[in-house]
CSV table of C-alpha atoms in Angstrom, one decimal:
chain,number,residue,atom,x,y,z
A,1,MET,CA,109.6,84.2,142.9
A,2,ALA,CA,109.8,84.4,146.6
A,3,GLU,CA,106.8,83.8,148.9
A,4,SER,CA,105.3,86.7,150.8
A,5,SER,CA,106.6,87.4,154.1
A,6,ASP,CA,103.0,86.8,155.5
A,7,SER,CA,102.7,83.4,154.1
A,8,ARG,CA,106.2,82.6,155.6
A,9,ARG,CA,105.2,84.0,158.9
A,10,LYS,CA,102.2,81.9,158.7
A,11,GLY,CA,104.6,78.9,157.8
A,12,ALA,CA,106.8,79.8,160.7
A,13,GLY,CA,104.1,79.6,163.2
A,14,ALA,CA,103.2,76.2,162.1
A,15,GLY,CA,106.7,75.3,162.4
A,16,LYS,CA,107.0,76.4,165.9
A,17,ARG,CA,104.1,74.0,166.7
A,18,ALA,CA,106.2,71.3,165.2
A,19,SER,CA,108.3,68.7,166.8
A,20,GLU,CA,111.7,67.6,165.6
A,21,ALA,CA,110.8,64.7,163.8
A,22,ALA,CA,111.5,64.9,159.9
A,23,THR,CA,111.6,62.7,156.9
A,24,SER,CA,113.8,59.6,156.4
A,25,GLU,CA,113.6,59.1,152.8
A,26,PRO,CA,116.2,57.1,151.2
A,27,GLY,CA,119.0,59.5,150.1
A,28,SER,CA,118.0,62.2,152.2
A,29,ILE,CA,119.7,63.4,155.2
A,30,PRO,CA,118.2,62.1,158.5
A,31,ASN,CA,115.9,64.7,160.0
A,32,SER,CA,116.3,66.9,157.0
A,33,PRO,CA,113.1,68.3,156.0
A,34,CYS,CA,111.9,68.3,152.2
A,35,GLY,CA,112.0,71.4,150.4
A,36,ALA,CA,108.1,72.1,150.7
A,37,CYS,CA,108.4,71.5,154.6
A,38,LYS,CA,111.6,73.6,154.8
A,39,PHE,CA,109.6,76.5,153.0
A,40,LEU,CA,106.6,76.2,155.0
A,41,ARG,CA,108.8,76.0,158.1
A,42,ARG,CA,106.9,73.1,159.5
A,43,LYS,CA,107.8,69.4,160.5
A,44,CYS,CA,108.4,67.0,157.6
A,45,VAL,CA,106.5,64.0,158.7
A,46,SER,CA,107.2,60.3,157.4
A,47,GLY,CA,104.9,60.0,154.4
A,48,CYS,CA,105.1,63.7,153.7
A,49,ILE,CA,103.1,63.8,150.4
A,50,PHE,CA,105.7,66.6,149.0
A,51,ALA,CA,109.1,65.0,150.1
A,52,PRO,CA,109.7,62.6,147.0
A,53,TYR,CA,109.2,65.6,144.8
A,54,PHE,CA,110.8,68.5,146.6
A,55,GLY,CA,114.3,67.8,147.7
A,56,SER,CA,115.7,69.4,150.6
A,57,ASP,CA,118.4,71.4,148.8
A,58,GLN,CA,116.5,73.0,145.7
A,59,GLY,CA,113.1,71.9,146.3
A,60,ALA,CA,112.1,75.1,148.6
A,61,ALA,CA,112.7,77.6,146.0
A,62,ARG,CA,110.5,75.4,143.5
A,63,PHE,CA,107.8,74.8,146.0
A,64,ALA,CA,107.7,78.7,146.6
A,65,ALA,CA,106.3,79.2,143.3
A,66,VAL,CA,104.0,76.2,143.4
A,67,HIS,CA,102.7,77.5,146.9
A,68,LYS,CA,102.2,81.1,145.6
A,69,VAL,CA,100.3,80.2,142.5
A,70,PHE,CA,98.3,77.2,143.6
A,71,GLY,CA,98.7,77.0,147.5
A,72,ALA,CA,100.2,74.0,149.3
A,73,SER,CA,96.9,72.9,150.5
A,74,ASN,CA,95.4,72.6,147.0
A,75,VAL,CA,98.4,70.7,145.5
A,76,SER,CA,98.4,68.5,148.4
A,77,LYS,CA,94.6,67.5,147.6
A,78,LEU,CA,95.4,67.3,143.9
A,79,LEU,CA,98.3,64.9,144.4
A,80,MET,CA,96.4,62.8,146.8
A,81,HIS,CA,93.9,62.1,144.2
A,82,ILE,CA,96.6,60.9,141.8
A,83,PRO,CA,98.0,57.6,141.6
A,84,VAL,CA,101.5,57.5,143.3
A,85,ASN,CA,103.2,56.6,140.0
A,86,ARG,CA,101.8,59.6,138.1
A,87,ARG,CA,102.6,62.2,141.0
A,88,GLN,CA,105.9,63.1,139.6
A,89,HIS,CA,104.5,64.0,136.4
A,90,ALA,CA,102.1,66.1,138.0
A,91,VAL,CA,104.5,68.0,140.1
A,92,VAL,CA,106.5,69.0,137.1
A,93,THR,CA,103.5,70.2,135.3
A,94,ILE,CA,102.3,72.2,138.2
A,95,SER,CA,105.7,73.7,138.7
A,96,TYR,CA,105.9,74.5,135.1
A,97,GLU,CA,102.4,76.3,135.3
A,98,ALA,CA,103.5,78.0,138.4
A,99,GLN,CA,106.7,79.3,137.0
A,100,ALA,CA,105.0,80.6,133.9
A,101,ARG,CA,102.3,82.3,135.9
A,102,LEU,CA,104.8,84.1,138.0
A,103,SER,CA,106.8,85.2,134.9
A,104,ASP,CA,103.5,86.3,133.1
A,105,PRO,CA,100.8,87.0,135.6
A,106,VAL,CA,98.3,87.7,132.8
A,107,TYR,CA,98.6,84.7,130.3
A,108,GLY,CA,100.9,82.2,132.3
A,109,CYS,CA,101.7,79.3,130.3
A,110,VAL,CA,98.8,79.9,127.9
A,111,SER,CA,101.0,82.4,126.3
A,112,THR,CA,103.0,79.3,125.1
A,113,VAL,CA,99.8,77.7,123.9
A,114,LEU,CA,98.9,80.6,122.0
A,115,ALA,CA,102.3,81.0,120.5
A,116,LEU,CA,102.2,77.4,119.4
A,117,GLN,CA,98.9,77.6,118.1
A,118,GLN,CA,100.2,80.6,115.8
A,119,GLN,CA,102.6,78.3,114.5
A,120,VAL,CA,100.4,75.2,113.8
A,121,HIS,CA,97.4,77.1,112.3
A,122,GLY,CA,98.8,80.5,111.4
A,123,SER,CA,96.3,82.1,113.7
A,124,THR,CA,95.4,81.5,117.5
A,125,TRP,CA,92.4,80.8,119.1
A,126,ARG,CA,93.4,84.0,121.3
A,127,ASN,CA,90.3,85.9,120.1
A,128,GLY,CA,88.1,83.0,121.1
A,129,LEU,CA,90.0,82.7,124.4
A,130,VAL,CA,90.4,86.2,125.7
A,131,GLY,CA,88.4,88.3,123.1
B,1,MET,CA,83.7,70.1,139.6
B,2,ALA,CA,82.0,71.1,143.0
B,3,GLU,CA,84.1,72.6,145.9
B,4,SER,CA,84.1,70.9,149.1
B,5,SER,CA,81.7,71.9,151.8
B,6,ASP,CA,84.7,72.9,154.2
B,7,SER,CA,85.7,75.7,151.6
B,8,ARG,CA,82.3,76.7,151.3
B,9,ARG,CA,81.8,77.1,154.9
B,10,LYS,CA,84.9,79.0,155.0
B,11,GLY,CA,83.7,81.3,152.3
B,12,ALA,CA,80.5,81.9,154.2
B,13,GLY,CA,82.4,82.9,157.2
B,14,ALA,CA,84.3,85.5,155.3
B,15,GLY,CA,81.0,86.7,154.1
B,16,LYS,CA,79.7,87.5,157.5
B,17,ARG,CA,82.6,90.0,158.0
B,18,ALA,CA,81.5,91.8,154.9
B,19,SER,CA,79.5,94.9,154.8
B,20,GLU,CA,75.9,95.1,153.2
B,21,ALA,CA,76.9,96.7,150.0
B,22,ALA,CA,76.7,94.5,146.8
B,23,THR,CA,77.7,95.0,143.3
B,24,SER,CA,75.9,97.1,140.9
B,25,GLU,CA,77.5,96.2,137.7
B,26,PRO,CA,75.7,97.2,134.5
B,27,GLY,CA,73.1,94.6,133.5
B,28,SER,CA,73.4,93.0,137.0
B,29,ILE,CA,70.3,92.6,139.3
B,30,PRO,CA,70.9,95.2,142.1
B,31,ASN,CA,72.2,93.4,145.4
B,32,SER,CA,72.7,90.2,143.4
B,33,PRO,CA,76.1,88.9,144.3
B,34,CYS,CA,78.7,88.2,141.7
B,35,GLY,CA,79.4,84.6,140.9
B,36,ALA,CA,82.6,84.2,143.0
B,37,CYS,CA,80.7,85.7,146.0
B,38,LYS,CA,77.6,83.5,145.2
B,39,PHE,CA,79.8,80.3,145.3
B,40,LEU,CA,81.7,81.5,148.4
B,41,ARG,CA,78.3,82.5,150.0
B,42,ARG,CA,79.6,85.8,151.1
B,43,LYS,CA,78.5,89.4,150.6
B,44,CYS,CA,79.7,90.8,147.3
B,45,VAL,CA,80.9,94.2,148.3
B,46,SER,CA,81.1,97.3,145.8
B,47,GLY,CA,84.5,97.1,144.3
B,48,CYS,CA,84.7,93.1,144.5
B,49,ILE,CA,87.6,92.3,142.3
B,50,PHE,CA,85.8,89.2,141.0
B,51,ALA,CA,82.5,90.8,140.2
B,52,PRO,CA,83.6,92.1,136.7
B,53,TYR,CA,84.6,88.7,135.5
B,54,PHE,CA,82.2,86.3,137.3
B,55,GLY,CA,78.5,87.2,136.4
B,56,SER,CA,75.9,86.4,138.9
B,57,ASP,CA,74.4,83.6,136.6
B,58,GLN,CA,77.0,81.2,135.1
B,59,GLY,CA,80.0,82.9,136.9
B,60,ALA,CA,79.6,80.7,140.0
B,61,ALA,CA,80.4,77.4,138.2
B,62,ARG,CA,83.4,78.9,136.4
B,63,PHE,CA,84.6,80.3,139.8
B,64,ALA,CA,84.2,77.0,141.4
B,65,ALA,CA,87.0,75.6,139.0
B,66,VAL,CA,89.2,78.4,139.6
B,67,HIS,CA,88.9,78.4,143.4
B,68,LYS,CA,89.5,74.6,143.5
B,69,VAL,CA,92.7,74.8,141.5
B,70,PHE,CA,94.2,78.2,142.5
B,71,GLY,CA,92.2,79.3,145.5
B,72,ALA,CA,90.1,82.5,145.7
B,73,SER,CA,92.8,84.1,147.8
B,74,ASN,CA,95.6,83.4,145.4
B,75,VAL,CA,93.5,84.6,142.5
B,76,SER,CA,92.6,88.0,144.3
B,77,LYS,CA,96.1,88.7,145.1
B,78,LEU,CA,97.1,87.8,141.6
B,79,LEU,CA,94.4,90.2,140.1
B,80,MET,CA,95.3,92.9,142.4
B,81,HIS,CA,98.9,93.1,140.9
B,82,ILE,CA,97.6,93.2,137.5
B,83,PRO,CA,96.4,96.4,135.8
B,84,VAL,CA,92.8,96.6,135.5
B,85,ASN,CA,92.6,96.8,131.7
B,86,ARG,CA,94.5,93.4,131.8
B,87,ARG,CA,92.5,91.6,134.2
B,88,GLN,CA,89.8,90.3,131.9
B,89,HIS,CA,92.6,88.3,130.0
B,90,ALA,CA,94.1,87.0,133.1
B,91,VAL,CA,90.7,85.7,134.4
B,92,VAL,CA,90.2,83.9,131.0
B,93,THR,CA,93.8,82.2,131.1
B,94,ILE,CA,93.1,81.3,134.8
B,95,SER,CA,90.0,79.7,134.0
B,96,TYR,CA,91.2,77.9,131.2
B,97,GLU,CA,94.1,76.4,133.3
B,98,ALA,CA,91.8,75.6,136.1
B,99,GLN,CA,89.3,73.7,133.9
B,100,ALA,CA,92.2,71.8,132.2
B,101,ARG,CA,93.6,70.9,135.5
B,102,LEU,CA,90.4,69.5,136.5
B,103,SER,CA,90.0,67.7,133.5
B,104,ASP,CA,93.6,66.2,133.6
B,105,PRO,CA,94.9,66.4,136.9
B,106,VAL,CA,98.2,65.2,135.9
B,107,TYR,CA,99.1,67.2,133.1
B,108,GLY,CA,96.4,70.0,133.2
B,109,CYS,CA,96.9,72.5,130.2
B,110,VAL,CA,100.4,71.2,129.7
B,111,SER,CA,98.9,68.3,127.8
B,112,THR,CA,98.0,70.8,125.0
B,113,VAL,CA,101.4,72.4,125.0
B,114,LEU,CA,103.0,69.0,124.6
B,115,ALA,CA,100.6,68.0,121.8
B,116,LEU,CA,101.4,71.4,119.9
B,117,GLN,CA,105.2,71.0,120.5
B,118,GLN,CA,104.7,67.4,118.9
B,119,GLN,CA,103.0,69.2,116.0
B,120,VAL,CA,105.5,71.8,115.5
B,121,HIS,CA,108.8,70.0,116.1
B,122,GLY,CA,107.9,66.3,115.5
B,123,SER,CA,108.9,65.7,119.0
B,124,THR,CA,108.0,67.2,122.3
B,125,TRP,CA,110.0,68.5,125.2
B,126,ARG,CA,108.1,66.1,127.3
B,127,ASN,CA,111.2,64.3,128.2
B,128,GLY,CA,112.9,67.2,129.2
B,129,LEU,CA,109.7,68.4,131.0
B,130,VAL,CA,108.6,65.3,132.8
B,131,GLY,CA,111.5,62.8,132.2
């Protein structure tokens, strides 16, 4: 799901203030921003917390969903409080939740929890959850 | 999990721009802000999108988790795009996801999905999800 034009304009504003510097991760194109920074239209600095998890090519689209649901700032704060070796898993689960919430704004990935509960127990805790 | 003082100050700033009106939900104390507005330290205007779902008493603590994980602005936008008669369900599932993410920053409620998958299929799609 695409980010709103308002948010992109805000990102563009930040980008105009940025310099030419960009990430220089192994395997990345020199001066190519990560997908998150590309989406936010901002400079991708060395050590960018998103760069290892949102590639320059397809990462921008994945980041758009994460940003729309959680917000870049919230996700950045969350990742900073997670050990580096666990951040990849966190990004995957956050992306999954974000995609699910965009697909189903009312239930998000909780619809999957409820469906699985139904299979396991023959009934769900839906009434307890949302009744 | 408590909100940062920065966010709370931002909430207070937003409140200064609001009018004098307050919620008048059935059962609520007149002029008592809803839990969300109480947490954000802002005026609770008539028609506040959070007021029906975050009571003045215990709603502030629930909203703190939602705000920390999703951000008040993102949740407000989400709710505005959901029919009124489905918003209660959305708030419950969002609160559930927020609490789960604060309890388990790496997996959030996806840990529940994975555990249920294990019970249903004898294996999880964890490898596919986070491998």
